[in-house]
mmCIF file of N, CA and C in Angstrom:
data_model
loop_
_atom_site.group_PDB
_atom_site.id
_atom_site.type_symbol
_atom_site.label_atom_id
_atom_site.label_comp_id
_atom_site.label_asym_id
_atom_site.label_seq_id
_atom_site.Cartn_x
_atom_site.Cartn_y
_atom_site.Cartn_z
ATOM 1 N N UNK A 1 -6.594 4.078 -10.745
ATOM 2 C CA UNK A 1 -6.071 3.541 -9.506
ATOM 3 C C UNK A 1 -6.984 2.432 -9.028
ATOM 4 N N UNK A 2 -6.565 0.998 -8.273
ATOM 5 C CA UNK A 2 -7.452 0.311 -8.117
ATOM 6 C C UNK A 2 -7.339 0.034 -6.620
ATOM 7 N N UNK A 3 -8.747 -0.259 -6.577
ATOM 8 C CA UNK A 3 -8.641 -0.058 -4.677
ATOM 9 C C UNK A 3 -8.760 -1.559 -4.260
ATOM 10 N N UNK A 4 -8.299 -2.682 -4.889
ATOM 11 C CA UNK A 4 -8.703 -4.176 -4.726
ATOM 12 C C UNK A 4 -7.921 -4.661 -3.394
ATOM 13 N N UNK A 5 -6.820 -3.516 -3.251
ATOM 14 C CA UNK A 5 -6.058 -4.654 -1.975
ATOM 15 C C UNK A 5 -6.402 -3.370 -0.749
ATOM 16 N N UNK A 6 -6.556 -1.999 -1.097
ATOM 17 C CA UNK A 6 -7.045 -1.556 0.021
ATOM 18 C C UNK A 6 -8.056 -1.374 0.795
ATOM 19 N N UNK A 7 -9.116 -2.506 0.281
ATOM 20 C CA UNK A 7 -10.395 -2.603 1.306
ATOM 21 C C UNK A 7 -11.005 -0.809 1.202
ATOM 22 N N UNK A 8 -11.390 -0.473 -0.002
ATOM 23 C CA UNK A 8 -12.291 0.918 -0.283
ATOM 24 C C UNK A 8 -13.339 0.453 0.331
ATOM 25 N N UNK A 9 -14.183 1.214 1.297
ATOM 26 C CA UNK A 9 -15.071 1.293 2.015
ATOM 27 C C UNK A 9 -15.189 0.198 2.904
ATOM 28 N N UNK A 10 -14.634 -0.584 3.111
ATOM 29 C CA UNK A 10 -14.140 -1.834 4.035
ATOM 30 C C UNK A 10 -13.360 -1.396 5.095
ATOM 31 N N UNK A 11 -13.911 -1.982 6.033
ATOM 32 C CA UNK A 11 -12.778 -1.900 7.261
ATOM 33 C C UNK A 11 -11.748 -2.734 7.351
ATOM 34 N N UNK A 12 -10.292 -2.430 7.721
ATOM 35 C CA UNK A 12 -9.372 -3.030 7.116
ATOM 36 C C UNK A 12 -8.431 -2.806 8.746
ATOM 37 N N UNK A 13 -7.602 -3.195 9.303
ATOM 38 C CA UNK A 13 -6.722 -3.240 10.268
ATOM 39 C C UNK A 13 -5.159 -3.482 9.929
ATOM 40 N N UNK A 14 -4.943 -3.944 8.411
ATOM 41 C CA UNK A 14 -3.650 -4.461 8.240
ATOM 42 C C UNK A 14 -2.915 -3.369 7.382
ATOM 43 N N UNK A 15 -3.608 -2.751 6.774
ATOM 44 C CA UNK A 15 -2.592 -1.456 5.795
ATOM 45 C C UNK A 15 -3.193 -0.341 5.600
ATOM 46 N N UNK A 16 -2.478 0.697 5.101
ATOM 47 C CA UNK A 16 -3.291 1.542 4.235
ATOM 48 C C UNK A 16 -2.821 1.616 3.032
ATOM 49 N N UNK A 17 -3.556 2.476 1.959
ATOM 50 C CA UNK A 17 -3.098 2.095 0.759
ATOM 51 C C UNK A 17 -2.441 3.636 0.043
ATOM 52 N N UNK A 18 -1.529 3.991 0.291
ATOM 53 C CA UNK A 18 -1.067 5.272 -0.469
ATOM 54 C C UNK A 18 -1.407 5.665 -2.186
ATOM 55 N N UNK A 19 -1.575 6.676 -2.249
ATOM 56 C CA UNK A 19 -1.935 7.196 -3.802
ATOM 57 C C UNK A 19 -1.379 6.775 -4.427
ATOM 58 N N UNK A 20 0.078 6.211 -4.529
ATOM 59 C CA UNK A 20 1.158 5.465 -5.485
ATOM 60 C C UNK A 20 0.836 4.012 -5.167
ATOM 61 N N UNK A 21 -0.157 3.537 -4.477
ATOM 62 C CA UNK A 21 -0.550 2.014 -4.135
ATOM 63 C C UNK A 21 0.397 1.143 -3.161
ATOM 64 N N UNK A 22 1.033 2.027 -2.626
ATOM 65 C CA UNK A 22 2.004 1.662 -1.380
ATOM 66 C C UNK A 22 1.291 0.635 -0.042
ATOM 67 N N UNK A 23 1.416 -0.063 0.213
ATOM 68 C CA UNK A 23 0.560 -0.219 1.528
ATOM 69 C C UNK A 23 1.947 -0.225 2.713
ATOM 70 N N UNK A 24 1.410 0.615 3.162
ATOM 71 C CA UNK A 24 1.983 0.666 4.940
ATOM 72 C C UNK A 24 1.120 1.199 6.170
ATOM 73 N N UNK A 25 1.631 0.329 7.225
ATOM 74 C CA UNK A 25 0.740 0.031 8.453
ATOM 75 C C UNK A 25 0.043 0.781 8.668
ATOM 76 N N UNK A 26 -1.239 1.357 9.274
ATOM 77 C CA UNK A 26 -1.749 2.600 9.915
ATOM 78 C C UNK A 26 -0.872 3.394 10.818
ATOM 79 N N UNK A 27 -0.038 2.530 11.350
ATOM 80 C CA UNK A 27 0.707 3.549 12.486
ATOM 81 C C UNK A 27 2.162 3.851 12.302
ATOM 82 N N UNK A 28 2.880 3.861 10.867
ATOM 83 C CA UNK A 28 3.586 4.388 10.184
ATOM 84 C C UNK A 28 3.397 5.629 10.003
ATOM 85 N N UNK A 29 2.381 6.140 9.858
ATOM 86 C CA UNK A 29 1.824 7.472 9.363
ATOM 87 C C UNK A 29 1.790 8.268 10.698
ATOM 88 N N UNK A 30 1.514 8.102 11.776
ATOM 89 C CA UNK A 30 1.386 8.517 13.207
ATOM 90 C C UNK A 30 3.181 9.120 13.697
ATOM 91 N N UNK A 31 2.998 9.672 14.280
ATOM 92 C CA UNK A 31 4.618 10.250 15.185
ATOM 93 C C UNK A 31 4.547 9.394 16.119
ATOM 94 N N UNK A 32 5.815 9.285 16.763
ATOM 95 C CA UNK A 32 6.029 8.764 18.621
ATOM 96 C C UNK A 32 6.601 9.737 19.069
ATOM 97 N N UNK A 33 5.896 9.536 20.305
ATOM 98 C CA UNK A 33 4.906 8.487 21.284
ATOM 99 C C UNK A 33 3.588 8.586 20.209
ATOM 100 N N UNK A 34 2.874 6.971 20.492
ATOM 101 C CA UNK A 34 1.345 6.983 19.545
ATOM 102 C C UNK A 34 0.981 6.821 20.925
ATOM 103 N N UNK A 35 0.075 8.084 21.309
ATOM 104 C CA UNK A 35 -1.167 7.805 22.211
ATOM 105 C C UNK A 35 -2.517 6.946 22.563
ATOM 106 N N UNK A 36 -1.773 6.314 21.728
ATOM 107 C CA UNK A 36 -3.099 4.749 21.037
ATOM 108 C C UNK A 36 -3.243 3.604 20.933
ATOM 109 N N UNK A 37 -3.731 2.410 20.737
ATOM 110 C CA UNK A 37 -3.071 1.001 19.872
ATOM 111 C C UNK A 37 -4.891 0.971 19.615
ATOM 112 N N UNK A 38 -4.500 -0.345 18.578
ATOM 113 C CA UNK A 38 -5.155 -0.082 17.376
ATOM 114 C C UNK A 38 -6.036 0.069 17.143
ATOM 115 N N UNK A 39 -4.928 1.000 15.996
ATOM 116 C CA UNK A 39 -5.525 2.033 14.947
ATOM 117 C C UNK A 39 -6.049 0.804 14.148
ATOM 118 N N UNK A 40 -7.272 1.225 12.893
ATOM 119 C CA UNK A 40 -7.609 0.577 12.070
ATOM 120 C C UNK A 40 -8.708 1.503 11.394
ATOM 121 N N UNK A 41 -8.249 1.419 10.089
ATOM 122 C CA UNK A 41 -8.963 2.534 9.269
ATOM 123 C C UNK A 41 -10.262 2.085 8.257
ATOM 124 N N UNK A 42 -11.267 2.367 8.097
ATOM 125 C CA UNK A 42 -12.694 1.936 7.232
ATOM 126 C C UNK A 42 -12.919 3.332 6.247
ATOM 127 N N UNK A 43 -13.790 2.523 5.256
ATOM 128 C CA UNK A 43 -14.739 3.141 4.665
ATOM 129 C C UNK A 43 -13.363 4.700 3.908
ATOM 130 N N UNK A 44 -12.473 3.944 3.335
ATOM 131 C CA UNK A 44 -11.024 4.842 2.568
ATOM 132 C C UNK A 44 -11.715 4.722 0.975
ATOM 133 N N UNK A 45 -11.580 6.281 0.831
ATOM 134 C CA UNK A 45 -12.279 6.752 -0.667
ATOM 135 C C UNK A 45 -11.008 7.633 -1.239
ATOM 136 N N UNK A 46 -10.186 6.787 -2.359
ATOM 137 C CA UNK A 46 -9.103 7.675 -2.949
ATOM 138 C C UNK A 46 -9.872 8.514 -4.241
ATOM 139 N N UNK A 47 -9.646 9.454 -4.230
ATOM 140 C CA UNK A 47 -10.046 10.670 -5.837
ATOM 141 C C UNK A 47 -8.876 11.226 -6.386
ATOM 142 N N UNK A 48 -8.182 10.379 -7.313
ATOM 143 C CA UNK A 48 -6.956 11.297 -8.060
ATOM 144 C C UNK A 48 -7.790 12.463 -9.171
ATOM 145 N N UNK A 49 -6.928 13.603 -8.879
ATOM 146 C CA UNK A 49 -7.737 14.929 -9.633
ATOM 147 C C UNK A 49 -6.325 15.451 -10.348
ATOM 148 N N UNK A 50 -5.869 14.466 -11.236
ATOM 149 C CA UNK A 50 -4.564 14.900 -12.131
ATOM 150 C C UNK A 50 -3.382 14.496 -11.189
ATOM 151 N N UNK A 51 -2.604 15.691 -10.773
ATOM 152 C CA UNK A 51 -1.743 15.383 -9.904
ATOM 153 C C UNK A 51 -1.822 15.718 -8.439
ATOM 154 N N UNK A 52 -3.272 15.535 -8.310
ATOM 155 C CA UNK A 52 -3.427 15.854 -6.869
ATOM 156 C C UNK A 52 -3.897 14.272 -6.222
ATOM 157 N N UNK A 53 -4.262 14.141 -5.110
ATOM 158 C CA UNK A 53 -4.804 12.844 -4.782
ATOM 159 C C UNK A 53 -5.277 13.427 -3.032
ATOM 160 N N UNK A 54 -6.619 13.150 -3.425
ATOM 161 C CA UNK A 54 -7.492 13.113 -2.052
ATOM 162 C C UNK A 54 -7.695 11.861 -1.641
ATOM 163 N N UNK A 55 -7.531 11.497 0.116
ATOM 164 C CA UNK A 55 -7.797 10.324 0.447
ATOM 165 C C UNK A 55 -8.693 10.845 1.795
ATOM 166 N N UNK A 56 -10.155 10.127 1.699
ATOM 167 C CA UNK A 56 -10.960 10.373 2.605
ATOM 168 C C UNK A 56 -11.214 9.081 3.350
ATOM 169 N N UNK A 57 -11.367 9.265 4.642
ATOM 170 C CA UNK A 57 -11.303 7.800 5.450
ATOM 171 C C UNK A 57 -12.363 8.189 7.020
ATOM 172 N N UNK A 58 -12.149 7.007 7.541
ATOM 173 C CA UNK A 58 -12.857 6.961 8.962
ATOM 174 C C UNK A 58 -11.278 6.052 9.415
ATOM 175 N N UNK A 59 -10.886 6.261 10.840
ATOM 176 C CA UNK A 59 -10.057 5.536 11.552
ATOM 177 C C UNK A 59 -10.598 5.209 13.341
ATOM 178 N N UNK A 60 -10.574 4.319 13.912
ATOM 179 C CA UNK A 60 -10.882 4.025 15.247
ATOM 180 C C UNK A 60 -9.900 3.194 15.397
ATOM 181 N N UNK A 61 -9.465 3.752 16.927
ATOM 182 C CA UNK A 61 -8.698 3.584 17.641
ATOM 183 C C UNK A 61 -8.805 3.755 19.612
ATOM 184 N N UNK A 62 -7.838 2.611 20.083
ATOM 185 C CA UNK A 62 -8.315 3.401 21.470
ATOM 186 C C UNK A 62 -7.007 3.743 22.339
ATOM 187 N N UNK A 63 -7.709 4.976 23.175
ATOM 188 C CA UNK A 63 -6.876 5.843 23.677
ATOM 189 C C UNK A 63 -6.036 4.877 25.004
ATOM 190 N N UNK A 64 -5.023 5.012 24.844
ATOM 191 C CA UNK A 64 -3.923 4.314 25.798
ATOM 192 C C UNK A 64 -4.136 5.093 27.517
ATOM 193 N N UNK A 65 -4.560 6.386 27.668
ATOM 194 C CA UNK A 65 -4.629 6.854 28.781
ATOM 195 C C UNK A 65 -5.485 6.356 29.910
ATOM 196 N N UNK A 66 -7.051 6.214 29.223
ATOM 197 C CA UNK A 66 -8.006 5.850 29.639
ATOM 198 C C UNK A 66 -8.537 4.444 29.112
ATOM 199 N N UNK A 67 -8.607 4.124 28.039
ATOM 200 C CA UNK A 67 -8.770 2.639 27.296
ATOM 201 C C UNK A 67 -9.959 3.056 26.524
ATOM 202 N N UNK A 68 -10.169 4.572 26.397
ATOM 203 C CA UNK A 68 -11.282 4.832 25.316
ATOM 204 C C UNK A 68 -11.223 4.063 23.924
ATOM 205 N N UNK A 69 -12.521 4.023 23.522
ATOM 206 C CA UNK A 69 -12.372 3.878 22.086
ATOM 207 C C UNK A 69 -13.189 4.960 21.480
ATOM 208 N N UNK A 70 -12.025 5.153 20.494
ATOM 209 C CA UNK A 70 -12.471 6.596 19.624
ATOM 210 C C UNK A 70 -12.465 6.247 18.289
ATOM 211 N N UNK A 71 -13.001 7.305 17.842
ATOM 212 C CA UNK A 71 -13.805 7.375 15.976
ATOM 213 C C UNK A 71 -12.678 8.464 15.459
ATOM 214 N N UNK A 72 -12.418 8.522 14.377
ATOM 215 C CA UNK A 72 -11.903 10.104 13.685
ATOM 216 C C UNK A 72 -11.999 9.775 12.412
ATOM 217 N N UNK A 73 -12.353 10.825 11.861
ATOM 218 C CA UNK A 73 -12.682 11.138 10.561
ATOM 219 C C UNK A 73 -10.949 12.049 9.514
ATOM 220 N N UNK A 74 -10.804 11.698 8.482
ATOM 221 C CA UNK A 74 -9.618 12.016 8.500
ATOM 222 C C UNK A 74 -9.166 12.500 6.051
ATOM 223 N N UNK A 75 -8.765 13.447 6.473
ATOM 224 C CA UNK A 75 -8.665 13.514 4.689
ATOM 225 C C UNK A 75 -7.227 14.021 4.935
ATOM 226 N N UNK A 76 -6.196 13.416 4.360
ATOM 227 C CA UNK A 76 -5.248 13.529 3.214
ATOM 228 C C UNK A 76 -5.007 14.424 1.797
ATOM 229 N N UNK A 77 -4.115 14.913 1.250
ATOM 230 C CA UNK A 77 -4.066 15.576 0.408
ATOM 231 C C UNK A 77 -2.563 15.091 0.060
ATOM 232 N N UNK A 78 -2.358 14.434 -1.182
ATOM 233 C CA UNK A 78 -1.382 14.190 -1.626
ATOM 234 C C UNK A 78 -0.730 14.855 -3.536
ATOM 235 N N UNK A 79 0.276 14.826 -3.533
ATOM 236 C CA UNK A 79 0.564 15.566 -5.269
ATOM 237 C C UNK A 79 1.606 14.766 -5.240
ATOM 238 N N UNK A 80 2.033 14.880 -6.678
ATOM 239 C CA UNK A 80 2.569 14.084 -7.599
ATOM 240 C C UNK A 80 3.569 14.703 -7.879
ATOM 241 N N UNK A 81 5.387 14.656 -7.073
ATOM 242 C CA UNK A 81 6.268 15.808 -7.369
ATOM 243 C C UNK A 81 7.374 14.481 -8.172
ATOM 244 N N UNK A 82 7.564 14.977 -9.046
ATOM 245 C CA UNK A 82 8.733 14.400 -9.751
ATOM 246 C C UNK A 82 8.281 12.825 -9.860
ATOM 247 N N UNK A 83 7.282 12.827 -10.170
ATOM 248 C CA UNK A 83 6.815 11.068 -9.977
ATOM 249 C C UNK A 83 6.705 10.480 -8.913
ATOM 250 N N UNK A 84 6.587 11.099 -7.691
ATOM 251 C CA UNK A 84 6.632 10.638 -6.279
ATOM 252 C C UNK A 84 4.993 11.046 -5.540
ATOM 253 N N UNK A 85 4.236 10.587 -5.104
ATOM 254 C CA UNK A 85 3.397 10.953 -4.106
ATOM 255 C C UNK A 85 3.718 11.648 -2.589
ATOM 256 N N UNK A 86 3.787 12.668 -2.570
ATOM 257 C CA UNK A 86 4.038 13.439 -1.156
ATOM 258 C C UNK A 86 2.801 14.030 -0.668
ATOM 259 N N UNK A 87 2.469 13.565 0.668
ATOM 260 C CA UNK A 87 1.381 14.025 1.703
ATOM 261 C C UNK A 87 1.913 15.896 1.449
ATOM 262 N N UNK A 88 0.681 16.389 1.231
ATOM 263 C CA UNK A 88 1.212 17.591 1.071
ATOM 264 C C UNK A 88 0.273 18.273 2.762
ATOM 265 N N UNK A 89 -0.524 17.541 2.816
ATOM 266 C CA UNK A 89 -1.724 18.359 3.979
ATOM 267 C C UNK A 89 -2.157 16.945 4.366
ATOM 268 N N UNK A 90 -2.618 17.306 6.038
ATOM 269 C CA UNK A 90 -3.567 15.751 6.728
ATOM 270 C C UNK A 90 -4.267 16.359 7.343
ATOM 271 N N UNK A 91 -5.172 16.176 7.899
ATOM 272 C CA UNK A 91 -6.771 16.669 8.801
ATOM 273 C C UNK A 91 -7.567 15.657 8.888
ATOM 274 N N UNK A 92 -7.532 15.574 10.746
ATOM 275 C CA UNK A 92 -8.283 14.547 11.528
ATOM 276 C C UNK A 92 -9.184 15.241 12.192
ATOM 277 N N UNK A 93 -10.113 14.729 12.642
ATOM 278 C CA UNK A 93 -11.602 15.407 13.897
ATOM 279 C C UNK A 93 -11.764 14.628 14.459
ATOM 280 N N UNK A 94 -12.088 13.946 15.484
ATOM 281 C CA UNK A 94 -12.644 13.016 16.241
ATOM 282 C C UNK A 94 -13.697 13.423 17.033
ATOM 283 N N UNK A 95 -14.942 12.914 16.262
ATOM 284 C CA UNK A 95 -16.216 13.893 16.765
ATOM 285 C C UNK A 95 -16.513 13.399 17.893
ATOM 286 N N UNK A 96 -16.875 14.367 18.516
ATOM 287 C CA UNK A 96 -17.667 14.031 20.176
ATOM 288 C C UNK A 96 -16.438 13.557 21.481
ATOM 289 N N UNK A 97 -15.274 14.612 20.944
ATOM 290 C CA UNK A 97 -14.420 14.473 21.834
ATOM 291 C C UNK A 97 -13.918 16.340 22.007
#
């Protein structure tokens, strides 16, 4: 897998890069209402392990309520069903909140 257009360990504001090399927005991935504006994700480490695919990242963003700006730390878990990449699991923290 090559990480040339998703800015691996780079901070990046314009995409993310899916295990199948997809790029779509950071806030595609989010539900509405997004409690936020922008999102922008750094320092994204993909590990394909056969048909699994771990994606480890940092994302900051700030909070629309107050105008915080926040950190979160965030891993992905994706598999390989029928030739397709499906998010199977996501887990965010946003430390010191």
């Amino acid at each position: 897998m090559s990480h040339k257009s998703s800015g691996a360990n780079r901070s990046t504001s314009a995409a993310v890069i899916t295990p199948d090399c997809r790029k779509i927005a950071p806030t595609e991935m989010t539900s509405k209402p997004r409690p936020f504006k922008d999102l922008s994700v750094h320092d994204v480490k993909i590990r394909i392990l056969s048909d699994v695919a771990l994606i480890h990242g940092r994302s900051t963003y700030t909070v629309l309520a107050d105008g915080a700006e926040q950190e979160a730390l965030y891993t992905d878990t994706y598999q390989k069903r029928g030739g397709t990449w499906v998010c199977v699991s996501a887990w965010a923290i946003a430390p010191g909140t």
